PDB file of C-alpha atoms in Angstrom:
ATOM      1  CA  UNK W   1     -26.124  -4.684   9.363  1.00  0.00           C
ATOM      2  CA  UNK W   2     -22.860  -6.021  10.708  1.00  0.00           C
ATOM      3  CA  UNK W   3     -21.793  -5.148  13.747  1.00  0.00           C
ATOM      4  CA  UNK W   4     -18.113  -4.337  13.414  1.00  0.00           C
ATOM      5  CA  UNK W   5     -15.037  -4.285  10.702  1.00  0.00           C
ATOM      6  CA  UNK W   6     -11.273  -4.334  11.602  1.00  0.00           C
ATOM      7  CA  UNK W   7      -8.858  -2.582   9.274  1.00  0.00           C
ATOM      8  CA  UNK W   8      -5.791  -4.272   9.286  1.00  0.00           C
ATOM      9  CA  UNK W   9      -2.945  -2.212   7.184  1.00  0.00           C
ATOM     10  CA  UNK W  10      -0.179  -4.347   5.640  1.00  0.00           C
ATOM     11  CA  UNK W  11       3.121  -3.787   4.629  1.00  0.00           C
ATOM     12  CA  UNK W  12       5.053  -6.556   2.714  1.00  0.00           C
ATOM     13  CA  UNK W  13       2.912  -9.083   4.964  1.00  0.00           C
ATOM     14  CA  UNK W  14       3.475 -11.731   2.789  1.00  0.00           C
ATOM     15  CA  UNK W  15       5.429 -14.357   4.727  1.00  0.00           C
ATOM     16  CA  UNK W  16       3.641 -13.200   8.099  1.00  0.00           C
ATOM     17  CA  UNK W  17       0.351 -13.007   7.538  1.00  0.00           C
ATOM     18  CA  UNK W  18      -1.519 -15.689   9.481  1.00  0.00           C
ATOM     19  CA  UNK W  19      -4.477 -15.897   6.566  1.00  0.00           C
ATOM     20  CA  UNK W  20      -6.178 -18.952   8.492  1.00  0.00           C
ATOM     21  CA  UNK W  21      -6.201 -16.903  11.895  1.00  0.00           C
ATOM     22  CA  UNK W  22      -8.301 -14.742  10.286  1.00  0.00           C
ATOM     23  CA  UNK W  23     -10.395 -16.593   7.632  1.00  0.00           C
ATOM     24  CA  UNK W  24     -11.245 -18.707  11.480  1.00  0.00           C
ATOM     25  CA  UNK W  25     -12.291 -15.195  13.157  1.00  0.00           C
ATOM     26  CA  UNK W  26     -14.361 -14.672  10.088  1.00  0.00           C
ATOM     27  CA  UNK W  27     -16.213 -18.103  10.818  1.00  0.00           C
ATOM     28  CA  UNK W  28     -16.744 -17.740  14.117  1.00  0.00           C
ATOM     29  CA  UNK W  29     -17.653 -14.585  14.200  1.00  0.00           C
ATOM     30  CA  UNK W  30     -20.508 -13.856  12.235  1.00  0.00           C
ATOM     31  CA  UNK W  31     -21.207  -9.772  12.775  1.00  0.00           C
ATOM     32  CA  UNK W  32     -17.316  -9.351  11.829  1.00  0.00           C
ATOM     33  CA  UNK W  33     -16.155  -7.982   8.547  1.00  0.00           C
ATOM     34  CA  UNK W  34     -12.238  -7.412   8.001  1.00  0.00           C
ATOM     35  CA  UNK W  35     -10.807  -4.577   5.836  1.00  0.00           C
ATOM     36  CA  UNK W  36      -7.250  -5.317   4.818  1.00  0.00           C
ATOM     37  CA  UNK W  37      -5.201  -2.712   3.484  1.00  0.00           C
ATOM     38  CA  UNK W  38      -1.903  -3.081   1.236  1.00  0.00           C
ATOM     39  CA  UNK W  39       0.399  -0.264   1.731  1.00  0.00           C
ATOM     40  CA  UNK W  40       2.310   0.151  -1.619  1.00  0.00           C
ATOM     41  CA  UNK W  41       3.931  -3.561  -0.402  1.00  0.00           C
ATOM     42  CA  UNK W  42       6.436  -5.054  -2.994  1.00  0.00           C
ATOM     43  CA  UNK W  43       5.773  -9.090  -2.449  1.00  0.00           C
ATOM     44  CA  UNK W  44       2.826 -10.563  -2.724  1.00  0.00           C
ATOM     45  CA  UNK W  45       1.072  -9.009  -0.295  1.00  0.00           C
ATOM     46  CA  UNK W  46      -1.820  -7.143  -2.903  1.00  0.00           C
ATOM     47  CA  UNK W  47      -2.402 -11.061  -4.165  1.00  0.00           C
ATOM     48  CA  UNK W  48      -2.447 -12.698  -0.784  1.00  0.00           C
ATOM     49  CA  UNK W  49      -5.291 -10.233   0.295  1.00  0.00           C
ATOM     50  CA  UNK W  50      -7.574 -10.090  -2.980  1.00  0.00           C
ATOM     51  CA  UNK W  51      -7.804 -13.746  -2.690  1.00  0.00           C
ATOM     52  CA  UNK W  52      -8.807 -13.486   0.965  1.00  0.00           C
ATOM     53  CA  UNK W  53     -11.237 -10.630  -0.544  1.00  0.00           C
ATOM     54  CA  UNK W  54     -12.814 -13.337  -3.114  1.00  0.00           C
ATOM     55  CA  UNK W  55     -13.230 -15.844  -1.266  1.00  0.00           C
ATOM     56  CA  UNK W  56     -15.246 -14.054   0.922  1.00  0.00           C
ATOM     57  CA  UNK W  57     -17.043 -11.055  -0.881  1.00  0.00           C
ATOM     58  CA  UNK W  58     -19.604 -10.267   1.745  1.00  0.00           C
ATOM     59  CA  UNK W  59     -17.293 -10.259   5.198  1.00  0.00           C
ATOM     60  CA  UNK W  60     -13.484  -9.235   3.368  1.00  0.00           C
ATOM     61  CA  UNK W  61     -12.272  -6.169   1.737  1.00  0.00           C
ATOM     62  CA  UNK W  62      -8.972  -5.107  -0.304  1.00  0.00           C
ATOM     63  CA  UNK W  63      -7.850  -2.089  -0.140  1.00  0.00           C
ATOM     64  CA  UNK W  64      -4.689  -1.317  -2.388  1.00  0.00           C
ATOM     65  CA  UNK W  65      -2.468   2.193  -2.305  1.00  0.00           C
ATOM     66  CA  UNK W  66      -0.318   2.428  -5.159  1.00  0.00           C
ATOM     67  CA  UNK W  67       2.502   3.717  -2.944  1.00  0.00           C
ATOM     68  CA  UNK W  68       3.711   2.954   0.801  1.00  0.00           C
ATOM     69  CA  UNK W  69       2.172   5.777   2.504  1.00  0.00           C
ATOM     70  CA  UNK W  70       2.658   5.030   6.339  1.00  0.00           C
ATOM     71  CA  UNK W  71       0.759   3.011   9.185  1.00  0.00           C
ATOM     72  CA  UNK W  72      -1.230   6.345   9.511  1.00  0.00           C
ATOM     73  CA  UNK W  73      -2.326   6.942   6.353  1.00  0.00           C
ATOM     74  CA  UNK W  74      -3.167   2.955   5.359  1.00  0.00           C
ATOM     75  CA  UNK W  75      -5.479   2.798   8.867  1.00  0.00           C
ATOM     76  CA  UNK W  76      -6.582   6.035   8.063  1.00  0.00           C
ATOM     77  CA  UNK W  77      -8.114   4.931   4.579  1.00  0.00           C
ATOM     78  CA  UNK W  78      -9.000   1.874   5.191  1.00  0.00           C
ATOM     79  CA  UNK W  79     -11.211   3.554   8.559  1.00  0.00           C
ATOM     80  CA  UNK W  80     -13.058   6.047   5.704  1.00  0.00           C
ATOM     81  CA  UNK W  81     -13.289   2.768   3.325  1.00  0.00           C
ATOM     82  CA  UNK W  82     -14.954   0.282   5.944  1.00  0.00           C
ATOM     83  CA  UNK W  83     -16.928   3.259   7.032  1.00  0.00           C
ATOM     84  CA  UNK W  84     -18.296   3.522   3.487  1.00  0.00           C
ATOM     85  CA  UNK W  85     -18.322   0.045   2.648  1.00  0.00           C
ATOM     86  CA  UNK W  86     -21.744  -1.245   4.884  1.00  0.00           C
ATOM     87  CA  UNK W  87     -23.105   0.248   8.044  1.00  0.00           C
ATOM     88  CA  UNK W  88     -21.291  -0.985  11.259  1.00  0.00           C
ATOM     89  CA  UNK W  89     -21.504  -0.008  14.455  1.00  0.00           C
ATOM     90  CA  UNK W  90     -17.912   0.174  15.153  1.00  0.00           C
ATOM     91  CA  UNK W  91     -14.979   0.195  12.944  1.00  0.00           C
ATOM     92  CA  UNK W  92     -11.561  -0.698  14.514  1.00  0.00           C
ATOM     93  CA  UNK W  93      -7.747  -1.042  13.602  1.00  0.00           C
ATOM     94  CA  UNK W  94      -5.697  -3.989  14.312  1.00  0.00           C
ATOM     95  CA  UNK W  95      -2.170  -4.796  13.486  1.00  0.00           C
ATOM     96  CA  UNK W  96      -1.652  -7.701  11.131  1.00  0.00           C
ATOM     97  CA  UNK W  97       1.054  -9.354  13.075  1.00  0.00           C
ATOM     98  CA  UNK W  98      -1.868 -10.587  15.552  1.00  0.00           C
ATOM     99  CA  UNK W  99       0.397  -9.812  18.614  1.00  0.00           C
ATOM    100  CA  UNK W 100      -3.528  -9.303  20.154  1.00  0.00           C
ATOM    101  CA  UNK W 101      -5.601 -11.968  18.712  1.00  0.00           C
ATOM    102  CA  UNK W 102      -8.465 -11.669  17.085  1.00  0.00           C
ATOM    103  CA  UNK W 103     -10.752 -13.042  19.792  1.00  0.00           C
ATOM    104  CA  UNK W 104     -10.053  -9.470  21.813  1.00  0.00           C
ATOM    105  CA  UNK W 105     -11.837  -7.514  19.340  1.00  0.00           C
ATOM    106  CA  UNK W 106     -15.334  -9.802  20.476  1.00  0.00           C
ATOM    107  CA  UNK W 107     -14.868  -8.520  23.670  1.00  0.00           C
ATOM    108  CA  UNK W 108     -13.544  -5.039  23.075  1.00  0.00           C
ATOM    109  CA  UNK W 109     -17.293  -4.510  20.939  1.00  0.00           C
ATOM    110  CA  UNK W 110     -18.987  -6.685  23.656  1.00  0.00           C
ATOM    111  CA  UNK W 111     -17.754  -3.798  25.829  1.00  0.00           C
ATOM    112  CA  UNK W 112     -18.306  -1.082  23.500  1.00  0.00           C
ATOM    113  CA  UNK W 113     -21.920  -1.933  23.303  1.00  0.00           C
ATOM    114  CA  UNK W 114     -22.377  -2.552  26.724  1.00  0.00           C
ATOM    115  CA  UNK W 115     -21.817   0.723  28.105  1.00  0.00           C
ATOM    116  CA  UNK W 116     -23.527   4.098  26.650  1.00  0.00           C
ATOM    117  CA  UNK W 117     -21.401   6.624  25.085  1.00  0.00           C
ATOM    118  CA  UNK W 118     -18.751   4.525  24.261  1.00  0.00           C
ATOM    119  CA  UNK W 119     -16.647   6.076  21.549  1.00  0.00           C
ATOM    120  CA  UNK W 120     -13.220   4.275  21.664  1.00  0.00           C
ATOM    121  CA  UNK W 121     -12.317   1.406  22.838  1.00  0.00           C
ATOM    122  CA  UNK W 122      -8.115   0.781  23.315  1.00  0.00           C
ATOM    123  CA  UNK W 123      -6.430  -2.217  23.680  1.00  0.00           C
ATOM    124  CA  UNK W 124      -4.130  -1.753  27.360  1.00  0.00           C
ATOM    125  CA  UNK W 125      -1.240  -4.132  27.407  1.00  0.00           C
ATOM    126  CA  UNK W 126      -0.924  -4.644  31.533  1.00  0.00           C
ATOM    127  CA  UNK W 127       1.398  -7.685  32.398  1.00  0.00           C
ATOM    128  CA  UNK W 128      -0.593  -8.900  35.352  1.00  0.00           C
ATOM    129  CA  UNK W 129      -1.661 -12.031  37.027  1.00  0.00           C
ATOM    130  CA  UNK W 130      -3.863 -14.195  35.482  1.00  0.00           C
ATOM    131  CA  UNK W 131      -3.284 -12.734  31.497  1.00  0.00           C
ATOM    132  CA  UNK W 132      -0.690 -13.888  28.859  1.00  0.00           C
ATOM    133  CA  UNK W 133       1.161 -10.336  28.142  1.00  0.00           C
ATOM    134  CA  UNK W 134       4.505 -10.673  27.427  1.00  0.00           C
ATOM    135  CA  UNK W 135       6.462  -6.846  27.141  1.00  0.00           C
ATOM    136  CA  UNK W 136       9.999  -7.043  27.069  1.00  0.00           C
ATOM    137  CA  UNK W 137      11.996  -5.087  29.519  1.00  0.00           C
ATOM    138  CA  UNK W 138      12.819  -2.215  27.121  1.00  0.00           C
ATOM    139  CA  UNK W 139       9.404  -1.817  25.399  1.00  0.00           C
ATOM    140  CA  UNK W 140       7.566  -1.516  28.803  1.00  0.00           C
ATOM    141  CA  UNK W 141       9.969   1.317  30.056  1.00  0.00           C
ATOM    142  CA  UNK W 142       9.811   2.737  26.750  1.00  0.00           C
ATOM    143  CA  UNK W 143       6.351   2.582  26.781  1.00  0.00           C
ATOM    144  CA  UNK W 144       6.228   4.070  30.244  1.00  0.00           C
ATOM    145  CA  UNK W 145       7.888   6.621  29.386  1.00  0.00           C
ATOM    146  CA  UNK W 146       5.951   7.497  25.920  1.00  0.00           C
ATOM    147  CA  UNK W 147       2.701   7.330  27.699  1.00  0.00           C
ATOM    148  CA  UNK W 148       3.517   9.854  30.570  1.00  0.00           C
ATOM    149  CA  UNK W 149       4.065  12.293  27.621  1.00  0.00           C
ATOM    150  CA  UNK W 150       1.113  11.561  26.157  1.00  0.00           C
ATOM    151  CA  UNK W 151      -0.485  12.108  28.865  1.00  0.00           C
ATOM    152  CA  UNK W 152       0.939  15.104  29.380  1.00  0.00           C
ATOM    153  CA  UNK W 153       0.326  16.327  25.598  1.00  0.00           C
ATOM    154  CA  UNK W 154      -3.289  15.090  25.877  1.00  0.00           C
ATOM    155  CA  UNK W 155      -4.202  15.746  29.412  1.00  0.00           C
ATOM    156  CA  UNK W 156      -5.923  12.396  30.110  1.00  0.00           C
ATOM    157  CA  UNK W 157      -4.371   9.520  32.274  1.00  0.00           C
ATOM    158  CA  UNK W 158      -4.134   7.058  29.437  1.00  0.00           C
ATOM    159  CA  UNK W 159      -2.089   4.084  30.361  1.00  0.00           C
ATOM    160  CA  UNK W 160      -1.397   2.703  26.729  1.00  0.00           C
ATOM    161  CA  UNK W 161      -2.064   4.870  23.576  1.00  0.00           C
ATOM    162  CA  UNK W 162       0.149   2.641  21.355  1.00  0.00           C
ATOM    163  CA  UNK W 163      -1.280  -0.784  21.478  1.00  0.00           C
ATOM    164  CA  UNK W 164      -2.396  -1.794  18.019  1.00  0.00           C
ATOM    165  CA  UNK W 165      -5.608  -2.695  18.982  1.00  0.00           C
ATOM    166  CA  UNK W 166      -8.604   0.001  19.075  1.00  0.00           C
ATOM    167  CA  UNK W 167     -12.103   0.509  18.152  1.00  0.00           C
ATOM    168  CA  UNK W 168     -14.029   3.444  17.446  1.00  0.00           C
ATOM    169  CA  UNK W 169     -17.984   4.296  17.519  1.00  0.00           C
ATOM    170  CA  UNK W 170     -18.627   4.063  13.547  1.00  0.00           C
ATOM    171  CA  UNK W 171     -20.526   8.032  13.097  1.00  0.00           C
ATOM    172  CA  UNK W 172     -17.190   9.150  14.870  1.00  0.00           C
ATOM    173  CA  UNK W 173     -14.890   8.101  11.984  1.00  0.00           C
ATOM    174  CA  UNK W 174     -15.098  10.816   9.464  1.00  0.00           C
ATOM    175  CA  UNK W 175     -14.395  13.259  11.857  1.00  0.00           C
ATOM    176  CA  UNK W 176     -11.616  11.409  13.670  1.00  0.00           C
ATOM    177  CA  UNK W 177     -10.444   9.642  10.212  1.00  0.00           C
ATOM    178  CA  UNK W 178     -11.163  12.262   7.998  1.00  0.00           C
ATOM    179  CA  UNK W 179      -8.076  14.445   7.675  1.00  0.00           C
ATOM    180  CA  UNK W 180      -4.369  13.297   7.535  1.00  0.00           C
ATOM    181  CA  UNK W 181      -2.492  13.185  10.447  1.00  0.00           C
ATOM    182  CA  UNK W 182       0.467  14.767  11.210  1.00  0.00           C
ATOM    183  CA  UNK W 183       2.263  11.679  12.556  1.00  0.00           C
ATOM    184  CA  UNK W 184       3.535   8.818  10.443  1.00  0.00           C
ATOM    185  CA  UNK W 185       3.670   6.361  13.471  1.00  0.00           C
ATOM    186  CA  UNK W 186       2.110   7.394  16.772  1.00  0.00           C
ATOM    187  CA  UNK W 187      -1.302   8.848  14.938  1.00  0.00           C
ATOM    188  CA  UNK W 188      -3.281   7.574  17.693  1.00  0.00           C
ATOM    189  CA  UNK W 189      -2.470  10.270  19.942  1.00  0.00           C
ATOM    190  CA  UNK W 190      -3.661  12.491  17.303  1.00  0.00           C
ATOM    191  CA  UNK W 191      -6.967  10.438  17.217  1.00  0.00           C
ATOM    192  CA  UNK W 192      -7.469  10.703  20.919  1.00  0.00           C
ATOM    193  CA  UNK W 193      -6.328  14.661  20.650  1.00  0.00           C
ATOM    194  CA  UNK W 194      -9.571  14.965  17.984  1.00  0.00           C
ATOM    195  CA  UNK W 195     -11.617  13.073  20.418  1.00  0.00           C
ATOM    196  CA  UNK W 196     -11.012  14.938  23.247  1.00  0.00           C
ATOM    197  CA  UNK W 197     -11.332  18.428  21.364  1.00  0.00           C
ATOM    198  CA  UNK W 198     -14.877  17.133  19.770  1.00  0.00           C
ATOM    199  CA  UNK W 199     -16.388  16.393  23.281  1.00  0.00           C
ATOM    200  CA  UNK W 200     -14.261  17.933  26.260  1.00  0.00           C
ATOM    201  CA  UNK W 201     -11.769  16.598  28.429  1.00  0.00           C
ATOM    202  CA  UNK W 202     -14.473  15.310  31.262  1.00  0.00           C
ATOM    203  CA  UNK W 203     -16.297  13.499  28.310  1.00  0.00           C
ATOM    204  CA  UNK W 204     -13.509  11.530  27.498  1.00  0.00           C
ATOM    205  CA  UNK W 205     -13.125   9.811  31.113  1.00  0.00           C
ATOM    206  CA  UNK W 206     -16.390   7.992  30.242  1.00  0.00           C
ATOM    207  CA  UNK W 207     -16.220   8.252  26.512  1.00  0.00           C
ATOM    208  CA  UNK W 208     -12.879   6.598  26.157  1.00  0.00           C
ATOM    209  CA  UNK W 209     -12.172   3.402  27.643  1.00  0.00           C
ATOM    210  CA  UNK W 210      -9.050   1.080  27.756  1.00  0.00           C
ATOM    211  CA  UNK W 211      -9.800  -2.632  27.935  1.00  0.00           C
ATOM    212  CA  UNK W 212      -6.744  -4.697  29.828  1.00  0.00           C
ATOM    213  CA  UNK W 213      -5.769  -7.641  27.144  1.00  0.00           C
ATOM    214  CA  UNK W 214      -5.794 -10.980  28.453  1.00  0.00           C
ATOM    215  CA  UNK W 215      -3.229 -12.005  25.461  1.00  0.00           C
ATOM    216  CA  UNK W 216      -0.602 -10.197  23.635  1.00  0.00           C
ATOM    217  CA  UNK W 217       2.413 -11.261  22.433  1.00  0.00           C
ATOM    218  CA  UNK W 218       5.203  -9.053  20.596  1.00  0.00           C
ATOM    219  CA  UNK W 219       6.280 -10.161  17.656  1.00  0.00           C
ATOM    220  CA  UNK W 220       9.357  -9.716  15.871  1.00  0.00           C
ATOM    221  CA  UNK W 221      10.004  -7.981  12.310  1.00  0.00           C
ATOM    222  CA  UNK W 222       8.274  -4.487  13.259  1.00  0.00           C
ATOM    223  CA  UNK W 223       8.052  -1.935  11.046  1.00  0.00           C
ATOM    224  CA  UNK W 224       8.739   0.664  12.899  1.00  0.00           C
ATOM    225  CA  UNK W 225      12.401   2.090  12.213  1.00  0.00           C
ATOM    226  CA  UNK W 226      14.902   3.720  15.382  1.00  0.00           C
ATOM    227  CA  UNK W 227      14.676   6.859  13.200  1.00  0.00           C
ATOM    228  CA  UNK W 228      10.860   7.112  13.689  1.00  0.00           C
ATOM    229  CA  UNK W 229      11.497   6.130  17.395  1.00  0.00           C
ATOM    230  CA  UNK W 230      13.526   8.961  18.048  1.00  0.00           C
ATOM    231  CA  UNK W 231      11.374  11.367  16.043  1.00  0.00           C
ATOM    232  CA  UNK W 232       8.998  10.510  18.350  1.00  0.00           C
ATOM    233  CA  UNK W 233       8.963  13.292  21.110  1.00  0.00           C
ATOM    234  CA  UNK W 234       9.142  15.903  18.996  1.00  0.00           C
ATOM    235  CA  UNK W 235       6.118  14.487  16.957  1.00  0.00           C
ATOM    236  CA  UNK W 236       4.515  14.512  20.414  1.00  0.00           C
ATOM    237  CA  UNK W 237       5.678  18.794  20.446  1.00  0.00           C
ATOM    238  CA  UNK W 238       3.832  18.990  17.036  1.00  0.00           C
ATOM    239  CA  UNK W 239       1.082  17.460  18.120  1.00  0.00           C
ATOM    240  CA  UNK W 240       0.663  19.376  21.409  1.00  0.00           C
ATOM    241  CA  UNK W 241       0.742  22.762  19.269  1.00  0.00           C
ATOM    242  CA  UNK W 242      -1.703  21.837  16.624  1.00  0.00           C
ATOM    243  CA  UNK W 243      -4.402  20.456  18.965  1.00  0.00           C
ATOM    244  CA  UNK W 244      -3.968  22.266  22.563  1.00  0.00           C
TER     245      UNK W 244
END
């Protein structure tokens, strides 16, 4: 059994994608798998990742949607298809870009294993002394100010539900994974919201835990649009009604 599989979605990745970063993870990390998923992408992205797929059968996956559905959706399949694929103990999500590097996600499961009742681990960007995390000015207040909401929505003093690193206690992911979300963008509230409504607010101080980064780096050419910033809060209002 392998211990853990990322899912890392990808959308017209082909100029970014740092193949040898991960290809190197995949050596020296033996109970890793990856699960890469292309997102309707129209380069070369689909060809890029089946050849990462056959040259390593046993530890890589493809995962191709015909059209681009969404971050959501494309970490929401590929969750359900690493889940199905081999029995891990934890299946995660990471973005492609590698803004948190791969070596993270060894000591997000070293953590995750280490501590009982562990369901979630999330990735906490915290610029502090003594760690590499470089926010700009206007994504930290932004951030601020989207994680007091979500707070708020969710009722839990989470510091950083956006980071794009997180991983979840494998037999939780068909009931966090297993219907859509609601959100195109900031689905991991909703994953946290299912979380916390499966096992109770007080369950979730011990059963969700957010790991500070030691590295993390932003990196330009996000996918994420103004529009879908702005849509944001009242995504936030939809998902306060459908899960409080």
């Amino acid at each position: 059994m392998s211990d853990f599989c990322l899912v890392i979605p990808c959308y017209n990745e082909e100029l970014r994608l740092d193949v040898a970063a991960f290809e190197r993870f995949l050596d020296a990390t033996p109970g890793a798998c990856l699960c890469f998923v292309n997102d309707g992408s129209r380069d070369g992205t689909g060809a890029l990742l089946a050849g990462m797929a056959n040259r390593h059968p046993d530890r890589a996956l493809a995962v191709n949607l015909p059209t681009n559905a969404g971050k959501a959706e494309a970490v929401r399949h590929g969750m359900l298809r690493a889940y199905a694929w081999k029995r891990f103990g934890y299946v995660g999500y990471w973005d492609a870009d590698l803004a948190t590097p791969l070596d993270e996600a060894t000591a997000m499961h070293r953590l995750a294993a280490s501590r009982s009742g562990v369901q979630i681990v999330l990735g906490l960007r915290l610029n502090r002394l003594g760690a590499s995390v470089h926010v700009t000015p206007h994504r930290h207040y932004a951030g601020r100010a989207f994680a007091t909401f979500a707070s708020l929505v969710l009722g839990l003093p989470v510091y950083d539900t956006q980071c794009g690193a997180k991983l979840v206690h494998a037999p939780m992911v068909p009931q966090l994974f297993g219907e859509p979300f609601s959100s195109r963008w900031i689905f991991d509230v909703e994953v946290l919201a299912r979380l916390r409504n499966l096992i109770g607010v007080e369950s979730m101080r011990t059963a969700a835990v957010e790991m500070p980064l030691q590295t993390w780096h932003g990196i330009s050419g996000s996918k994420m649009r103004l529009s879908a910033m702005l849509r944001s809060p009242l995504e936030l209002l939809s998902i306060a009604r459908r899960y409080n």
